[in-house]
Amino acid sequence: MTVLSIIRDCLDALLHPSARYDALTRARHRAFMAPRLLGSLAAFAAFPVYLAMRGAPSAIEVAAFAWLIAPILLSWFLSRTGRYEGAHVLSSLALAGLIMSIAVTTGGIESFATIWLVVVPLEAALSASRRVAAFASLLALSCAGVLILVSQLGWLPIGDTSAAQRGVLMAFGVASATLYAAGLAFGAESLARTSVTLLSREEERYRLLARNMSDVISRHQRNGAVQFISPAVEAMLGMPVARLLGHGLFDRVHVADRPAYLTALSDAARGDVRSVEFRLRREPVGSERGQIDFIWVEMRCRPLDQDIGRDAAREADVVAVMRDVSDRKHGEEALDQARSATEAADAAKTRFLATMSHELRTPLNAIIGFSEMIAQEQTLMLGAAQRREYAQLINDSGQHLLSVVNGILDMSKMESGNFEIASEPFAPRASLMHCCNLLALKARENGVDLVTDAPQDLPVMTGDPRAFKQIVLNLVANAIKFTERGGQVTVTAAVSGSQLALRISDTGIGIAPDDLKRIGAPFFQAGKTYQRRHEGTGLGLSIVKSLVALHLGELTVQSRLGEGTAVTVKLPLVYTPQAKSSDGKSSDGKSSDKMMSDRKTSEAGESKITTLTPVLRQESHDQVQDQPALVKKSA
């Protein structure tokens, strides 16, 4: 540890607490106390030696050595109060008092000590205060004026020094004043260098913070004009800082968010701390011209600290910190979607319970009721015809119950990806005619005309014949069910390119536009007005949609409420599913899980429910097919 370090540590121990946390203030306090304490200590150390060599001191010498106590008292004053300007004022008074004391006894204005009056304002300049420098200058001029006045009035004592002695004293005065002024100059230069170094260090520190922070720091006027913005905005918005100054940033705020943006800045200018989220337009690197991309930004703004002497009523500038919160916003949107999906699943569960409670209870009640009547045939005296009728009703209820259970099981298999398609060649016309013949009786009972139009030259297609029949049966049965007596259901088949196009149209009650968007959802039955007029679980079209998707086909629904519905199914003429090996992998090495994922991906990408211009009863088959699509929804 060097001597300078020891002296600095001792001086730091004497500093007032208010000066310990600012480097420049600490340097100024040390520069004030160090020369005074060291000079006083050196003078006191030399005082005994001077007495031994000089003998009894004169009054002037006693006054000079007594003045050495003043710097110690000034250092003590600064150490106790921390009032830097006040200490300089007292120092100027002490120095001027010593000069006046010596000058009055050594010739007045002609004294060798008078030159020291020039040093008084120079010493006060170290305070960096105009008030202290002005006071010291007036004090020095006043002292010079008093000495002139006293000399002119003859109030000074008559000196007994010779001309040679006066010359020596004058030389001593000039030299000592020059040395002291040089010390003051070096002190001022040291303080200036320290100030510049500290300022450069602080600027570099804040510059590094502004450049390396991911958040954007900006300074705004109340109207939103940007006065300063950190370089981090270039990475955030992809444009230079110069284009965002003034109202450049405001111009990039989304139009709908501009009122909230300006309100937050205005409230912050009045003294409040505000936080606001808004969208900013950015220019991503490599984007095409005209492409618009917005990011979500969170901005926290507060008023900039005002100077103590400024008008408190004037609105302050605003300092703001902005950060990109797009990921959080996307997470919130995903959470909202997940919540909506959960609510939809809960609604589907409610629909499922409501539908199943009716569809299961009705046939079970019939089975239990008629079986109890057969069991009590002797008491009720039932005839053979009644027993056959009740047995037939029990059988019909059981078949209906079995169809409900099979529909639920098939739907569960399809949703879990476990529904297997057995692909084989089959004749689609024969399967289509067979399904229509099965439903012809039901159509006659409902008073509906069932018309089938299938060319004799339909080619053989490769697929699952059981799934094909289930598609046709569900669609034709639905059409018959929802067609009023006297209506017509038309089933047509034709080849379109490499696909077989099936079209089942009816003149029934139709589907409302809002319900059409949800057609194909499990357990959904369209229309409140006719929902319970017809039995069913709401799984028919959902099963059809899934089977079509498994065959990589397309499903199109056209409908208008009160006028009818047309469903078009397009299936590939040749469909070859990937074969599995004994270890559960396909022939190309894909596992069953991978195949299931691919199947679901294909389902999402290939199968569609399309809402088209509604079908009119008077339109021909060709006109309906040529109508443009309005809304498309992935199945």
XYZ file of C-alpha atoms in Angstrom:
635
model
C 0.000 0.000 0.000
C 1.482 3.355 -1.095
C 1.518 6.620 0.824
C -1.005 8.117 -1.604
C -3.388 5.237 -0.933
C -3.080 5.772 2.791
C -3.720 9.512 2.422
C -6.745 8.808 0.169
C -8.203 6.344 2.644
C -7.782 8.856 5.476
C -9.464 11.577 3.441
C -12.325 9.231 2.475
C -12.890 8.523 6.157
C -13.352 12.281 6.736
C -15.856 12.759 3.889
C -19.459 13.621 4.627
C -21.879 10.699 3.861
C -23.546 12.729 1.118
C -20.277 12.811 -0.841
C -19.418 9.110 -0.646
C -21.732 7.858 -3.386
C -20.826 10.249 -6.226
C -17.345 10.005 -7.698
C -17.133 13.630 -8.866
C -18.409 15.063 -5.562
C -16.000 12.815 -3.688
C -13.088 14.067 -5.812
C -14.020 17.719 -5.176
C -14.253 17.239 -1.422
C -10.874 15.499 -1.372
C -9.347 18.287 -3.490
C -10.630 20.868 -0.994
C -9.453 19.157 2.190
C -6.152 17.581 1.077
C -4.038 20.738 0.408
C -5.393 22.561 3.456
C -4.785 19.711 5.874
C -1.365 18.896 4.457
C -0.321 22.591 4.351
C -1.479 23.165 7.927
C 0.279 20.065 9.217
C 3.509 21.037 7.412
C 3.354 24.587 8.825
C 2.756 23.339 12.352
C 5.668 20.937 11.996
C 7.938 23.805 10.866
C 6.737 26.264 13.556
C 9.032 24.993 16.393
C 12.042 25.041 14.051
C 11.184 28.618 13.048
C 10.969 29.714 16.688
C 14.320 28.138 17.472
C 15.998 29.953 14.610
C 14.089 33.259 14.719
C 13.427 33.737 18.364
C 10.391 35.595 19.637
C 7.950 36.114 16.742
C 6.411 39.433 15.805
C 2.683 40.140 15.762
C 2.509 39.562 12.031
C 4.255 36.219 12.366
C 1.896 35.155 15.125
C -1.094 36.159 12.966
C 0.296 34.197 10.014
C 0.796 31.070 12.021
C -2.617 31.529 13.659
C -4.160 31.567 10.228
C -2.891 28.007 9.780
C -5.669 26.868 12.110
C -8.348 28.115 9.647
C -7.820 25.389 6.975
C -8.246 22.701 9.611
C -11.491 24.299 10.782
C -12.719 24.592 7.177
C -11.994 20.922 6.528
C -13.843 20.019 9.716
C -16.814 22.157 8.597
C -16.998 20.418 5.192
C -16.613 16.982 6.772
C -19.463 17.598 9.214
C -21.949 19.409 6.969
C -21.083 18.431 3.382
C -21.775 22.039 2.269
C -19.152 22.443 -0.419
C -20.086 25.967 -1.535
C -20.312 27.180 2.066
C -16.809 25.861 2.762
C -15.431 27.788 -0.233
C -17.094 30.978 0.970
C -15.508 30.607 4.400
C -12.163 29.832 2.777
C -12.367 33.031 0.724
C -13.176 35.038 3.854
C -10.287 33.492 5.790
C -7.784 34.112 2.987
C -8.987 37.698 2.465
C -8.773 38.337 6.219
C -5.171 37.089 6.371
C -4.176 39.217 3.349
C -5.783 42.322 4.862
C -4.043 41.750 8.216
C -0.619 41.455 6.606
C -1.190 44.277 4.093
C -2.337 46.803 6.756
C 0.869 46.318 8.759
C 3.225 46.195 5.757
C 2.319 49.199 3.627
C -1.328 48.910 2.637
C -1.972 48.724 -1.080
C 1.791 48.749 -1.692
C 2.317 45.692 0.529
C 3.784 42.496 -0.881
C 0.641 40.662 0.374
C -1.704 42.682 -1.821
C -0.886 40.496 -4.844
C -2.600 37.638 -2.998
C -5.996 39.292 -3.501
C -5.848 37.976 -7.075
C -5.737 34.432 -5.668
C -9.051 34.790 -3.789
C -11.402 34.513 -6.868
C -9.070 31.935 -8.420
C -9.489 29.684 -5.386
C -13.251 30.225 -5.418
C -13.370 29.044 -9.051
C -12.692 25.488 -7.803
C -16.159 25.453 -6.242
C -17.737 25.278 -9.753
C -20.323 27.763 -8.494
C -20.964 31.140 -10.085
C -22.328 32.524 -6.853
C -19.184 31.627 -4.905
C -16.896 32.978 -7.666
C -18.859 36.247 -7.824
C -18.762 36.615 -4.049
C -14.994 36.011 -3.964
C -14.388 38.536 -6.763
C -16.417 41.223 -4.960
C -14.607 40.396 -1.732
C -11.164 40.827 -3.345
C -12.164 44.111 -4.971
C -13.607 45.365 -1.683
C -10.396 44.521 0.163
C -8.336 46.356 -2.474
C -10.631 49.375 -2.215
C -10.337 49.430 1.574
C -6.536 49.291 1.378
C -6.478 52.186 -1.112
C -8.808 54.239 1.042
C -6.837 53.590 4.198
C -3.588 54.481 2.427
C -5.023 57.759 1.136
C -6.335 58.739 4.555
C -2.972 58.045 6.192
C -4.321 55.612 8.717
C -1.576 53.058 8.093
C 1.364 52.752 10.489
C 4.700 54.109 9.228
C 6.908 51.215 8.102
C 10.583 51.081 8.976
C 11.617 48.701 6.204
C 14.210 49.774 3.689
C 13.783 49.693 -0.060
C 15.866 46.524 -0.316
C 13.689 44.739 2.215
C 10.531 45.868 0.455
C 11.882 44.476 -2.820
C 12.627 41.131 -1.214
C 9.174 40.973 0.384
C 7.537 41.955 -2.928
C 9.420 39.212 -4.719
C 8.384 36.766 -2.020
C 4.744 37.833 -2.335
C 4.687 37.495 -6.110
C 6.458 34.142 -6.050
C 4.284 32.679 -3.310
C 1.094 33.927 -4.971
C 2.231 32.489 -8.290
C 3.012 29.107 -6.737
C -0.347 29.048 -4.958
C -2.154 30.018 -8.195
C -0.245 27.263 -10.018
C -1.417 24.792 -7.386
C -4.976 25.979 -7.906
C -4.558 25.593 -11.679
C -3.303 22.029 -11.325
C -6.165 21.302 -8.957
C -8.696 22.687 -11.430
C -7.119 20.654 -14.225
C -7.254 17.521 -12.095
C -10.903 18.070 -11.282
C -11.728 18.740 -14.944
C -9.916 15.576 -16.032
C -11.704 13.589 -13.344
C -15.024 15.046 -14.425
C -14.414 14.188 -18.093
C -13.236 10.676 -17.207
C -16.255 10.006 -15.027
C -18.606 11.434 -17.637
C -17.064 9.302 -20.377
C -17.256 6.233 -18.148
C -20.911 6.859 -17.336
C -21.751 7.493 -20.976
C -20.014 4.293 -22.013
C -21.827 2.342 -19.295
C -25.231 3.626 -20.356
C -24.325 3.191 -24.000
C -23.434 -0.458 -23.384
C -26.686 -0.964 -21.473
C -28.742 0.642 -24.224
C -27.033 -1.368 -26.964
C -27.054 -4.765 -25.273
C -30.468 -4.730 -23.618
C -33.102 -6.689 -25.491
C -35.715 -4.244 -24.216
C -36.074 -0.915 -26.009
C -35.601 2.301 -24.001
C -37.144 5.474 -25.388
C -37.888 9.046 -24.399
C -41.146 10.620 -25.549
C -42.984 13.867 -25.469
C -46.559 13.825 -24.257
C -47.880 13.704 -27.835
C -45.884 10.533 -28.514
C -42.989 12.128 -30.419
C -39.788 10.155 -29.846
C -36.730 12.142 -28.740
C -34.463 9.151 -28.122
C -34.767 5.415 -28.727
C -32.154 2.739 -28.052
C -30.562 0.726 -30.885
C -32.317 -2.460 -29.695
C -35.340 -1.276 -31.684
C -33.504 -2.108 -34.906
C -33.548 -5.808 -34.035
C -37.165 -5.597 -32.888
C -38.645 -3.720 -35.872
C -35.996 -4.232 -38.546
C -35.490 -0.550 -39.348
C -32.943 2.163 -38.397
C -33.365 4.380 -35.342
C -33.466 7.582 -37.412
C -36.766 6.574 -39.045
C -38.439 6.119 -35.660
C -37.621 9.539 -34.211
C -40.360 12.128 -34.015
C -43.639 10.476 -35.006
C -41.981 7.571 -36.833
C -42.775 5.131 -34.025
C -46.360 6.360 -33.710
C -46.910 5.771 -37.432
C -46.036 2.091 -36.934
C -48.521 1.555 -34.108
C -51.613 -0.370 -35.177
C -54.465 2.033 -35.883
C -56.757 0.342 -33.362
C -54.109 0.625 -30.609
C -53.116 4.263 -31.114
C -55.637 5.715 -28.602
C -54.351 3.421 -25.836
C -50.736 4.262 -26.770
C -51.279 8.045 -26.586
C -53.394 7.783 -23.416
C -50.619 5.907 -21.606
C -48.018 8.528 -22.600
C -50.316 11.400 -21.588
C -51.039 9.857 -18.170
C -47.336 9.222 -17.601
C -46.522 12.856 -18.491
C -48.869 13.944 -15.688
C -47.011 11.853 -13.126
C -48.617 8.402 -13.307
C -46.896 5.119 -14.085
C -48.665 3.310 -16.903
C -48.387 -0.011 -18.736
C -49.989 -0.663 -22.124
C -49.894 -3.402 -24.755
C -50.200 -2.605 -28.449
C -49.197 -3.856 -31.876
C -46.246 -2.517 -33.856
C -45.672 -3.001 -37.556
C -42.263 -4.369 -38.357
C -40.322 -5.106 -41.504
C -38.956 -8.659 -41.248
C -35.763 -9.390 -43.102
C -36.392 -10.957 -46.499
C -40.115 -10.195 -46.484
C -41.882 -9.483 -49.748
C -42.874 -5.958 -50.575
C -46.301 -5.127 -49.243
C -46.246 -7.846 -46.593
C -47.544 -6.584 -43.238
C -46.303 -8.139 -40.028
C -47.299 -6.979 -36.541
C -45.790 -7.883 -33.201
C -47.252 -7.399 -29.736
C -45.300 -4.985 -27.531
C -45.660 -4.185 -23.840
C -44.652 -0.626 -22.900
C -44.125 0.595 -19.335
C -43.826 4.367 -19.128
C -43.224 6.835 -16.332
C -42.424 10.547 -16.096
C -38.816 11.611 -16.502
C -37.322 13.095 -13.300
C -37.628 16.885 -13.280
C -34.932 19.298 -12.134
C -35.563 20.769 -8.696
C -35.859 24.305 -9.976
C -38.261 23.571 -12.840
C -41.918 24.400 -12.855
C -43.748 21.511 -11.219
C -46.941 22.292 -13.162
C -45.265 21.665 -16.516
C -45.782 18.175 -17.907
C -42.612 16.122 -17.966
C -41.179 14.050 -20.764
C -41.794 10.325 -20.560
C -39.282 7.498 -20.428
C -40.575 4.125 -21.651
C -39.334 0.547 -21.749
C -40.740 -1.691 -24.490
C -40.406 -5.432 -24.911
C -41.681 -7.958 -27.438
C -44.477 -10.052 -25.884
C -45.644 -11.796 -29.061
C -44.782 -15.239 -27.674
C -46.826 -14.567 -24.559
C -49.739 -13.328 -26.664
C -49.569 -16.409 -28.850
C -49.535 -18.527 -25.704
C -52.620 -16.724 -24.450
C -54.331 -17.285 -27.788
C -53.411 -20.980 -27.646
C -54.763 -21.103 -24.103
C -58.009 -19.478 -25.262
C -58.268 -22.000 -28.079
C -57.612 -24.837 -25.653
C -60.275 -23.422 -23.340
C -62.698 -23.186 -26.245
C -61.874 -26.767 -27.227
C -62.466 -27.875 -23.648
C -65.795 -26.084 -23.567
C -66.705 -27.654 -26.917
C -65.735 -31.081 -25.565
C -67.860 -30.460 -22.496
C -70.757 -29.404 -24.717
C -70.232 -32.533 -26.851
C -70.317 -34.644 -23.707
C -73.558 -32.976 -22.680
C -75.032 -33.581 -26.130
C -73.829 -37.160 -26.014
C -75.485 -37.798 -22.656
C -78.688 -36.093 -23.763
C -78.794 -38.021 -27.026
C -77.846 -41.365 -25.546
C -80.311 -41.019 -22.679
C -83.075 -40.815 -25.286
C -81.732 -43.244 -27.871
C -80.997 -45.955 -25.292
C -83.960 -45.443 -23.001
C -86.581 -45.587 -25.760
C -85.723 -49.078 -27.164
C -84.940 -50.442 -23.701
C -88.332 -49.338 -22.403
C -89.976 -51.038 -25.379
C -87.984 -54.232 -24.861
C -88.728 -54.355 -21.126
C -92.380 -53.410 -21.521
C -93.298 -55.851 -24.280
C -91.226 -58.670 -22.750
C -93.115 -58.241 -19.483
C -96.423 -58.413 -21.384
C -95.320 -61.660 -23.091
C -94.247 -63.048 -19.715
C -97.747 -62.349 -18.400
C -99.568 -63.678 -21.492
C -101.775 -65.998 -19.466
C -102.949 -63.162 -17.233
C -103.391 -60.780 -20.139
C -104.811 -63.558 -22.341
C -102.646 -62.660 -25.318
C -103.253 -64.311 -28.650
C -100.631 -65.663 -31.037
C -100.907 -62.598 -33.287
C -100.270 -60.233 -30.377
C -97.308 -62.288 -29.211
C -95.799 -62.149 -32.704
C -96.413 -58.400 -32.833
C -94.750 -57.837 -29.453
C -91.836 -60.082 -30.394
C -91.377 -58.102 -33.608
C -91.400 -54.825 -31.644
C -88.826 -56.253 -29.231
C -86.682 -57.322 -32.198
C -86.975 -53.900 -33.846
C -85.994 -52.159 -30.596
C -83.043 -54.503 -30.164
C -81.879 -53.878 -33.745
C -82.140 -50.130 -33.166
C -80.205 -50.453 -29.912
C -77.551 -52.545 -31.661
C -77.200 -49.941 -34.427
C -76.702 -47.208 -31.822
C -74.001 -49.199 -30.029
C -72.292 -50.109 -33.316
C -72.269 -46.461 -34.351
C -70.632 -45.438 -31.084
C -68.038 -48.220 -31.376
C -67.240 -47.349 -34.994
C -66.877 -43.674 -34.136
C -64.558 -44.492 -31.228
C -62.389 -46.666 -33.462
C -62.138 -43.955 -36.083
C -61.236 -41.223 -33.590
C -58.561 -43.425 -31.998
C -57.146 -44.449 -35.400
C -57.853 -48.154 -34.874
C -60.434 -48.523 -37.627
C -58.946 -50.866 -40.209
C -59.752 -50.551 -43.898
C -59.741 -53.814 -45.837
C -58.996 -52.737 -49.383
C -60.214 -55.017 -52.170
C -61.725 -54.667 -55.648
C -65.522 -54.409 -55.748
C -68.293 -53.186 -58.027
C -69.561 -49.858 -56.706
C -72.805 -49.974 -58.737
C -73.877 -53.278 -57.238
C -73.113 -52.042 -53.715
C -74.966 -48.779 -54.377
C -78.057 -50.548 -55.742
C -78.035 -53.012 -52.846
C -78.023 -50.167 -50.283
C -80.830 -48.333 -52.094
C -82.906 -51.519 -52.252
C -82.476 -51.988 -48.505
C -83.808 -48.481 -47.881
C -86.537 -48.527 -50.487
C -89.090 -49.915 -48.016
C -88.322 -47.195 -45.518
C -88.668 -44.572 -48.240
C -92.107 -45.939 -49.224
C -93.242 -45.956 -45.587
C -92.239 -42.290 -45.283
C -93.900 -41.389 -48.561
C -90.604 -40.393 -50.200
C -89.562 -41.193 -53.758
C -86.102 -42.780 -53.903
C -84.495 -42.335 -57.333
C -81.205 -44.056 -58.196
C -79.106 -43.086 -61.224
C -76.016 -45.296 -61.605
C -74.552 -46.008 -65.061
C -74.081 -49.643 -66.039
C -70.443 -49.026 -67.035
C -69.186 -47.865 -63.651
C -65.651 -49.262 -63.322
C -64.515 -51.569 -60.574
C -62.922 -49.610 -57.739
C -60.461 -50.655 -55.050
C -61.386 -49.880 -51.464
C -63.302 -51.164 -48.468
C -66.751 -52.333 -49.692
C -68.102 -52.431 -46.136
C -67.108 -48.803 -45.562
C -68.549 -47.862 -48.978
C -71.898 -49.404 -48.068
C -71.872 -47.688 -44.682
C -71.278 -44.320 -46.364
C -74.181 -44.859 -48.764
C -76.542 -46.240 -46.109
C -75.909 -43.366 -43.694
C -76.286 -40.650 -46.319
C -79.408 -42.116 -47.974
C -81.021 -42.930 -44.603
C -80.399 -39.352 -43.435
C -81.874 -37.961 -46.644
C -85.011 -40.104 -46.268
C -85.337 -39.269 -42.578
C -85.268 -35.511 -43.093
C -87.465 -35.403 -46.207
C -91.147 -34.708 -45.706
C -93.852 -36.954 -47.202
C -94.180 -36.351 -50.919
C -90.531 -35.370 -51.312
C -87.792 -37.003 -53.324
C -84.309 -38.386 -52.659
C -81.978 -38.756 -55.634
C -78.829 -40.913 -55.615
C -76.427 -40.529 -58.548
C -72.989 -41.959 -59.284
C -70.485 -40.920 -61.941
C -66.754 -41.090 -62.661
C -64.873 -37.796 -62.391
C -61.259 -38.230 -63.432
C -59.687 -40.771 -61.092
C -62.535 -40.488 -58.583
C -66.003 -41.877 -58.143
C -68.481 -39.083 -57.390
C -71.580 -39.995 -55.358
C -74.324 -37.396 -54.953
C -77.254 -37.801 -52.599
C -79.725 -34.930 -52.811
C -83.132 -34.454 -51.211
C -85.963 -31.950 -51.093
C -86.189 -32.068 -47.311
C -86.103 -29.541 -44.522
C -82.536 -28.416 -45.192
C -79.912 -27.144 -42.790
C -79.492 -23.636 -41.403
C -76.200 -21.821 -42.280
C -75.046 -21.770 -38.636
C -75.688 -25.515 -38.261
C -74.046 -26.264 -41.601
C -70.690 -25.157 -40.203
C -70.904 -27.816 -37.479
C -72.221 -30.659 -39.604
C -70.048 -33.733 -39.156
C -69.245 -33.145 -35.477
C -69.970 -36.238 -33.349
C -73.417 -36.267 -31.686
C -74.405 -32.994 -33.359
C -77.946 -32.798 -34.730
C -78.847 -29.714 -36.705
C -81.773 -27.484 -35.937
C -83.601 -27.064 -32.664
C -87.003 -27.124 -34.337
C -86.648 -30.637 -35.714
C -83.930 -32.084 -33.500
C -86.106 -34.548 -31.647
C -88.660 -35.156 -34.394
C -86.374 -37.877 -35.760
C -84.510 -40.569 -33.914
C -80.754 -40.787 -34.200
C -77.486 -40.264 -32.349
C -75.989 -37.580 -34.562
C -73.177 -39.939 -35.590
C -74.225 -40.712 -39.164
C -72.539 -37.875 -41.017
C -69.606 -37.910 -38.581
C -68.963 -41.574 -39.437
C -69.311 -40.800 -43.137
C -66.828 -37.946 -42.842
C -64.304 -40.177 -41.076
C -64.683 -43.023 -43.574
C -64.266 -40.638 -46.497
C -61.163 -39.198 -44.860
C -59.706 -42.673 -44.354
C -60.127 -43.258 -48.100
C -58.454 -39.892 -48.836
C -61.675 -38.614 -50.376
C -63.658 -35.387 -50.236
C -67.046 -34.573 -48.722
C -69.143 -31.605 -49.859
C -72.424 -30.437 -48.316
C -74.856 -28.034 -49.971
C -78.023 -26.965 -48.237
C -80.637 -24.269 -47.771
C -83.150 -24.266 -44.973
C -86.557 -25.423 -46.192
C -85.370 -26.291 -49.707
C -83.193 -29.379 -49.371
C -79.692 -30.748 -49.000
C -77.146 -32.248 -51.390
C -74.133 -34.265 -50.227
C -71.336 -35.091 -52.679
C -68.710 -37.729 -51.872
C -65.633 -38.206 -54.062
C -63.621 -41.400 -53.483
C -60.486 -42.516 -55.355
C -61.097 -45.384 -57.742
C -57.895 -47.025 -56.527
C -57.005 -46.899 -52.857
C -54.198 -49.097 -51.490
C -53.561 -48.866 -47.739
C -50.043 -49.511 -46.471
C -49.615 -53.103 -45.369
C -48.308 -53.895 -41.886
C -45.584 -56.366 -41.111
C -45.587 -58.735 -38.167
C -43.771 -56.253 -35.903
C -46.447 -53.582 -36.355
C -44.595 -51.609 -39.001
C -45.694 -50.898 -42.527
C -43.904 -52.188 -45.568
C -41.863 -48.985 -45.819
C -40.738 -49.151 -42.214
C -43.332 -46.908 -40.604
C -44.765 -47.951 -37.270
C -48.494 -48.176 -36.627
C -48.332 -44.981 -34.575
C -46.666 -43.214 -37.478
C -49.300 -44.560 -39.860
C -52.012 -43.329 -37.541
C -50.395 -39.895 -37.461
C -50.109 -39.863 -41.264
C -53.732 -40.938 -41.550
C -54.869 -38.113 -39.285
C -52.716 -35.679 -41.214
C -54.237 -36.873 -44.459
C -57.662 -36.567 -42.900
C -56.983 -32.968 -41.944
C -55.477 -32.076 -45.281
C -57.544 -34.009 -47.837
C -61.069 -34.464 -46.525
C -63.205 -31.338 -46.508
C -66.694 -30.208 -45.622
C -67.586 -27.449 -48.022
C -70.450 -25.000 -47.519
C -71.717 -24.056 -50.973
C -74.483 -21.967 -52.465
C -77.654 -23.665 -51.199
C -79.507 -26.113 -53.393
C -82.755 -25.018 -55.023
C -85.479 -27.518 -55.846
C -85.804 -26.231 -59.399
C -82.086 -26.478 -60.220
C -80.824 -29.271 -62.384
C -78.100 -31.660 -61.420
C -75.491 -30.012 -63.653
C -76.315 -26.505 -62.440
C -75.862 -27.471 -58.836
C -72.491 -29.043 -59.494
C -71.186 -25.876 -61.159
C -71.961 -23.533 -58.258
C -68.910 -21.875 -56.656
C -67.782 -22.637 -53.109
C -68.235 -19.941 -50.472
C -66.732 -21.351 -47.256
C -64.434 -24.313 -46.769
C -63.725 -26.058 -43.477
C -61.254 -28.875 -42.995
C -62.874 -32.054 -41.782
